[in-house]
CSV table of C-alpha atoms in Angstrom, one decimal:
chain,number,residue,atom,x,y,z
L,1,UNK,CA,56.3,101.9,88.6
L,2,UNK,CA,55.4,104.0,85.6
L,3,UNK,CA,58.0,105.1,83.0
L,4,UNK,CA,59.2,108.6,83.5
L,5,UNK,CA,58.5,111.0,80.7
L,6,UNK,CA,59.5,114.5,79.6
L,7,UNK,CA,56.9,117.1,78.6
L,8,UNK,CA,57.8,120.4,77.1
L,9,UNK,CA,56.7,123.4,79.2
L,10,UNK,CA,54.5,125.9,77.4
L,11,UNK,CA,54.6,123.9,74.1
L,12,UNK,CA,52.5,121.0,72.8
L,13,UNK,CA,55.3,119.5,70.7
L,14,UNK,CA,56.7,116.1,71.5
L,15,UNK,CA,59.7,116.0,73.8
L,16,UNK,CA,61.8,114.7,70.9
L,17,UNK,CA,61.8,118.1,69.2
L,18,UNK,CA,65.1,119.9,69.4
L,19,UNK,CA,65.3,123.4,71.0
L,20,UNK,CA,68.4,125.5,71.7
L,21,UNK,CA,67.1,126.1,75.2
L,22,UNK,CA,64.2,123.9,76.3
L,23,UNK,CA,62.4,123.4,79.6
L,24,UNK,CA,60.7,120.1,80.4
L,25,UNK,CA,58.5,118.8,83.1
L,26,UNK,CA,59.5,115.3,84.4
L,27,UNK,CA,56.4,113.2,85.0
L,28,UNK,CA,55.9,109.8,86.7
L,29,UNK,CA,52.5,109.0,85.4
L,30,UNK,CA,50.4,112.0,86.6
L,31,UNK,CA,52.9,113.1,89.2
L,32,UNK,CA,55.2,116.0,88.2
L,33,UNK,CA,58.6,115.4,89.8
L,34,UNK,CA,60.2,118.6,88.7
L,35,UNK,CA,61.7,120.4,85.7
L,36,UNK,CA,64.8,120.2,83.5
L,37,UNK,CA,66.4,122.8,81.3
L,38,UNK,CA,68.4,121.5,78.4
L,39,UNK,CA,70.7,124.0,76.6
L,40,UNK,CA,72.4,123.3,73.4
L,41,UNK,CA,75.8,125.0,73.9
L,42,UNK,CA,77.2,124.0,70.5
L,43,UNK,CA,76.9,121.2,68.0
L,44,UNK,CA,78.6,118.8,70.3
L,45,UNK,CA,77.7,119.8,73.8
L,46,UNK,CA,74.5,120.3,75.8
L,47,UNK,CA,74.1,121.5,79.4
L,48,UNK,CA,71.4,120.3,81.7
L,49,UNK,CA,70.0,121.8,84.9
L,50,UNK,CA,67.2,120.6,87.0
L,51,UNK,CA,65.0,121.1,90.0
L,52,UNK,CA,63.5,117.9,91.3
L,53,UNK,CA,62.5,119.1,94.7
L,54,UNK,CA,62.3,116.3,97.2
L,55,UNK,CA,62.2,113.5,94.7
L,56,UNK,CA,64.0,110.6,96.2
L,57,UNK,CA,66.1,107.8,94.7
L,58,UNK,CA,65.8,105.9,92.4
L,59,UNK,CA,63.4,108.2,90.6
L,60,UNK,CA,65.8,111.2,90.9
L,61,UNK,CA,68.6,109.4,89.1
L,62,UNK,CA,66.2,108.0,86.5
L,63,UNK,CA,65.0,111.5,85.8
L,64,UNK,CA,68.5,112.8,85.3
L,65,UNK,CA,69.3,109.9,83.0
L,66,UNK,CA,66.2,110.6,81.0
L,67,UNK,CA,67.3,114.2,80.4
L,68,UNK,CA,70.8,113.1,79.5
L,69,UNK,CA,69.5,110.5,77.1
L,70,UNK,CA,67.2,113.1,75.4
L,71,UNK,CA,70.2,115.4,74.8
L,72,UNK,CA,72.4,112.6,73.5
L,73,UNK,CA,69.8,110.9,71.3
L,74,UNK,CA,67.5,113.7,70.2
L,75,UNK,CA,69.9,116.6,70.0
L,76,UNK,CA,72.8,114.5,68.6
L,77,UNK,CA,75.4,115.9,71.0
L,78,UNK,CA,78.4,113.8,72.2
L,79,UNK,CA,78.8,115.5,75.6
L,80,UNK,CA,76.2,116.4,78.3
L,81,UNK,CA,77.4,118.5,81.2
L,82,UNK,CA,76.0,120.0,84.4
L,83,UNK,CA,77.2,122.3,87.2
L,84,UNK,CA,76.2,121.3,90.8
L,85,UNK,CA,76.9,122.9,94.1
L,86,UNK,CA,79.2,120.8,96.2
L,87,UNK,CA,76.7,120.7,99.0
L,88,UNK,CA,73.9,119.4,96.7
L,89,UNK,CA,74.4,115.8,97.9
L,90,UNK,CA,71.2,114.3,96.4
L,91,UNK,CA,71.8,115.9,93.0
L,92,UNK,CA,75.4,114.9,92.8
L,93,UNK,CA,74.5,111.3,93.7
L,94,UNK,CA,71.8,111.2,91.1
L,95,UNK,CA,74.1,112.6,88.5
L,96,UNK,CA,76.7,110.0,89.3
L,97,UNK,CA,74.2,107.2,89.1
L,98,UNK,CA,73.0,108.6,85.7
L,99,UNK,CA,76.6,108.1,84.4
L,100,UNK,CA,78.0,111.6,84.8
L,101,UNK,CA,81.6,111.8,85.9
L,102,UNK,CA,83.4,114.6,87.7
L,103,UNK,CA,85.5,116.8,85.4
L,104,UNK,CA,86.7,119.3,87.9
L,105,UNK,CA,85.8,122.0,90.4
L,106,UNK,CA,84.5,125.5,89.6
L,107,UNK,CA,85.5,127.9,92.4
L,108,UNK,CA,83.2,130.9,93.2
L,109,UNK,CA,83.5,133.9,95.6
L,110,UNK,CA,80.7,134.2,98.1
L,111,UNK,CA,78.9,131.0,97.0
L,112,UNK,CA,79.5,127.3,97.2
L,113,UNK,CA,82.0,125.8,94.8
L,114,UNK,CA,80.5,123.8,92.0
L,115,UNK,CA,81.4,120.4,90.5
L,116,UNK,CA,81.5,120.1,86.7
L,117,UNK,CA,80.2,116.7,85.7
L,118,UNK,CA,79.7,115.2,82.2
L,119,UNK,CA,78.7,112.1,80.3
L,120,UNK,CA,79.9,111.3,76.9
L,121,UNK,CA,78.0,109.5,74.1
L,122,UNK,CA,80.4,106.5,74.2
L,123,UNK,CA,80.5,106.1,78.0
L,124,UNK,CA,79.1,102.8,79.2
L,125,UNK,CA,75.4,102.9,80.0
L,126,UNK,CA,74.8,103.5,83.8
L,127,UNK,CA,72.6,100.3,83.8
L,128,UNK,CA,75.5,98.0,82.9
L,129,UNK,CA,78.3,96.5,85.0
L,130,UNK,CA,80.9,98.6,83.1
L,131,UNK,CA,78.9,101.7,83.8
L,132,UNK,CA,78.5,100.9,87.5
L,133,UNK,CA,82.3,100.4,87.8
L,134,UNK,CA,83.0,103.6,85.9
L,135,UNK,CA,80.6,105.5,88.3
L,136,UNK,CA,82.3,104.1,91.4
L,137,UNK,CA,85.8,104.9,90.0
L,138,UNK,CA,84.8,108.5,89.2
L,139,UNK,CA,83.1,109.1,92.6
L,140,UNK,CA,85.7,107.6,94.9
L,141,UNK,CA,88.2,110.0,96.5
L,142,UNK,CA,91.7,110.3,94.9
L,143,UNK,CA,94.3,110.5,97.6
L,144,UNK,CA,97.6,112.1,96.8
L,145,UNK,CA,100.7,109.8,97.0
L,146,UNK,CA,104.2,110.9,97.5
L,147,UNK,CA,107.4,108.8,97.2
L,148,UNK,CA,110.6,109.8,98.9
L,149,UNK,CA,114.1,108.3,99.2
L,150,UNK,CA,116.0,107.7,102.4
L,151,UNK,CA,119.7,107.7,101.4
L,152,UNK,CA,122.5,107.4,103.9
L,153,UNK,CA,126.2,107.5,103.3
L,154,UNK,CA,128.8,105.3,105.1
L,155,UNK,CA,128.9,107.8,108.0
L,156,UNK,CA,125.1,107.5,108.5
L,157,UNK,CA,124.4,111.0,107.2
L,158,UNK,CA,121.1,111.5,105.4
L,159,UNK,CA,120.8,113.1,102.0
L,160,UNK,CA,118.5,116.2,102.0
L,161,UNK,CA,117.7,118.5,99.1
L,162,UNK,CA,117.8,122.3,99.3
L,163,UNK,CA,114.8,123.3,97.4
L,164,UNK,CA,114.2,126.4,95.3
L,165,UNK,CA,110.6,126.9,96.4
L,166,UNK,CA,110.8,126.6,100.2
L,167,UNK,CA,113.3,127.4,102.9
L,168,UNK,CA,113.4,124.0,104.6
L,169,UNK,CA,115.3,121.0,103.2
L,170,UNK,CA,113.6,117.7,102.4
L,171,UNK,CA,114.2,114.2,101.4
L,172,UNK,CA,114.5,113.7,97.6
L,173,UNK,CA,111.4,112.5,95.9
L,174,UNK,CA,108.0,113.8,94.8
L,175,UNK,CA,104.4,113.2,93.8
L,176,UNK,CA,103.5,109.8,92.3
L,177,UNK,CA,102.1,110.3,88.8
L,178,UNK,CA,98.7,108.6,87.8
L,179,UNK,CA,99.2,104.9,87.0
L,180,UNK,CA,102.8,105.0,88.3
L,181,UNK,CA,103.9,102.8,91.2
L,182,UNK,CA,105.5,104.6,94.2
L,183,UNK,CA,108.7,102.6,93.7
L,184,UNK,CA,108.9,103.7,90.1
L,185,UNK,CA,108.2,107.3,91.1
L,186,UNK,CA,111.1,107.5,93.5
L,187,UNK,CA,113.5,106.2,90.9
L,188,UNK,CA,112.1,108.7,88.3
L,189,UNK,CA,112.3,111.6,90.8
L,190,UNK,CA,116.0,110.8,91.6
L,191,UNK,CA,116.8,110.6,87.9
L,192,UNK,CA,115.0,113.9,87.1
L,193,UNK,CA,116.1,115.9,90.2
L,194,UNK,CA,119.7,114.5,90.8
L,195,UNK,CA,120.7,112.8,87.6
L,196,UNK,CA,121.3,109.4,89.3
L,197,UNK,CA,120.0,105.9,88.6
L,198,UNK,CA,118.8,104.8,91.9
L,199,UNK,CA,118.4,101.2,93.2
L,200,UNK,CA,115.6,100.7,95.7
L,201,UNK,CA,116.3,98.3,98.5
L,202,UNK,CA,112.8,98.2,99.8
L,203,UNK,CA,110.0,100.1,101.5
L,204,UNK,CA,111.1,101.5,104.8
L,205,UNK,CA,107.8,102.9,106.0
L,206,UNK,CA,104.5,104.5,105.0
L,207,UNK,CA,103.6,107.9,106.6
L,208,UNK,CA,100.2,109.5,106.4
L,209,UNK,CA,100.4,113.3,106.2
L,210,UNK,CA,97.3,115.2,107.4
L,211,UNK,CA,96.0,118.3,105.6
L,212,UNK,CA,98.4,121.2,106.1
L,213,UNK,CA,98.1,124.9,105.1
L,214,UNK,CA,96.6,124.8,101.5
L,215,UNK,CA,97.6,121.1,101.0
L,216,UNK,CA,95.2,118.1,101.1
L,217,UNK,CA,96.3,115.0,103.0
L,218,UNK,CA,98.6,112.5,101.4
L,219,UNK,CA,100.2,109.1,101.8
L,220,UNK,CA,104.0,109.2,101.9
L,221,UNK,CA,106.0,106.1,100.8
L,222,UNK,CA,109.6,106.2,102.2
L,223,UNK,CA,112.0,103.9,100.4
L,224,UNK,CA,115.5,102.7,101.4
L,225,UNK,CA,117.7,103.6,98.5
L,226,UNK,CA,121.2,102.4,98.0
L,227,UNK,CA,123.8,105.2,98.4
L,228,UNK,CA,126.2,106.3,95.8
L,229,UNK,CA,129.6,107.9,96.1
L,230,UNK,CA,129.1,111.2,98.0
L,231,UNK,CA,131.9,112.7,95.9
L,232,UNK,CA,130.2,111.8,92.6
L,233,UNK,CA,128.9,114.8,90.6
L,234,UNK,CA,125.2,115.2,90.4
L,235,UNK,CA,123.1,116.8,87.7
L,236,UNK,CA,120.5,118.9,89.6
L,237,UNK,CA,117.2,120.0,88.2
L,238,UNK,CA,117.6,123.8,88.4
L,239,UNK,CA,113.9,124.6,88.7
L,240,UNK,CA,113.5,122.6,91.9
L,241,UNK,CA,116.9,121.7,93.5
L,242,UNK,CA,119.3,124.4,94.6
L,243,UNK,CA,121.8,122.0,96.2
L,244,UNK,CA,122.0,118.7,98.1
L,245,UNK,CA,123.6,118.1,101.5
L,246,UNK,CA,124.7,115.0,103.4
L,247,UNK,CA,123.3,115.9,106.9
L,248,UNK,CA,124.1,114.6,110.4
L,249,UNK,CA,121.3,114.6,113.0
L,250,UNK,CA,122.2,118.2,114.1
L,251,UNK,CA,122.0,119.6,110.6
L,252,UNK,CA,118.8,117.7,110.0
L,253,UNK,CA,117.2,119.4,113.0
L,254,UNK,CA,118.5,122.7,112.0
L,255,UNK,CA,117.4,122.7,108.3
L,256,UNK,CA,114.9,120.0,107.5
L,257,UNK,CA,111.1,120.3,107.3
L,258,UNK,CA,109.2,119.6,110.6
L,259,UNK,CA,107.6,116.5,109.0
L,260,UNK,CA,111.0,115.2,107.9
L,261,UNK,CA,112.5,115.7,111.4
L,262,UNK,CA,109.6,113.9,113.0
L,263,UNK,CA,109.8,111.1,110.5
L,264,UNK,CA,113.6,110.5,111.0
L,265,UNK,CA,113.1,110.7,114.8
L,266,UNK,CA,110.3,108.1,114.5
L,267,UNK,CA,112.5,105.8,112.4
L,268,UNK,CA,115.3,106.0,115.0
L,269,UNK,CA,112.9,105.3,117.9
L,270,UNK,CA,111.1,102.4,116.1
L,271,UNK,CA,112.8,101.4,112.9
L,272,UNK,CA,110.6,98.3,112.4
L,273,UNK,CA,107.3,100.2,112.4
L,274,UNK,CA,105.7,99.9,108.9
L,275,UNK,CA,103.0,102.5,109.2
L,276,UNK,CA,103.1,106.0,110.8
L,277,UNK,CA,101.0,109.2,111.0
L,278,UNK,CA,102.6,112.6,111.0
L,279,UNK,CA,102.0,114.1,114.4
L,280,UNK,CA,102.1,110.7,116.0
L,281,UNK,CA,103.5,107.2,115.5
L,282,UNK,CA,100.5,105.0,114.7
L,283,UNK,CA,100.3,102.0,117.0
L,284,UNK,CA,96.9,100.6,116.1
L,285,UNK,CA,95.9,97.8,113.8
L,286,UNK,CA,96.0,98.7,110.1
């Protein structure tokens, strides 16, 4: 297999010459695979765009890597970026295999959303083990994780939070931060939201929440948390917590979110189940 080369379009200069906005043919021997445009955005950043037609792997990712290498080595930039339509599966795969990582999503009206991808000059080379691991880590989905506390008083009532941003009450807790364990997250949330130092007894159950309204799906970790004196004063986080309530089953059904009502019903029906799915209690093999 011949080495891929870049050839400037409409110019006889070598591909190593720097242009502020340059177009190149990508060649595999005598075959023209497609074209690249390399734009020097500023002294540190270049943007690449390409049309490689029906070129298949691995030549497609090799061609993308060639254009990125040109921009990094010949133009002296430290960052190369591109925008790709979310439905451009072949181009997105080629960009990932050429070491580009997803930076974010660019939303558009009346057109497919686009992914912003980039590669930095000090990123591991895509041909190395480190580069392959980095590519996988960047490409794999990131599922939202939530940690909540199940706290009961001596009478068996459940602690629910009256929230400032929605009508229904919910269990205390919140979203797990990056690189934070769910158990640490529920302790942190109780400290931030209620001003208490919680003691986690253990994991009660895991509940998968399907996409709902504008929210993506999530995995909910529900922890048994040791109760505190119901009469003890709490320091509520005013931006999120309007009040807290110790709720019997009737009040739970009257005021809690539908997902919380279903979860507590499910825990009563089968307290030993370790995995559940909102909308149904999961009975299969995990």
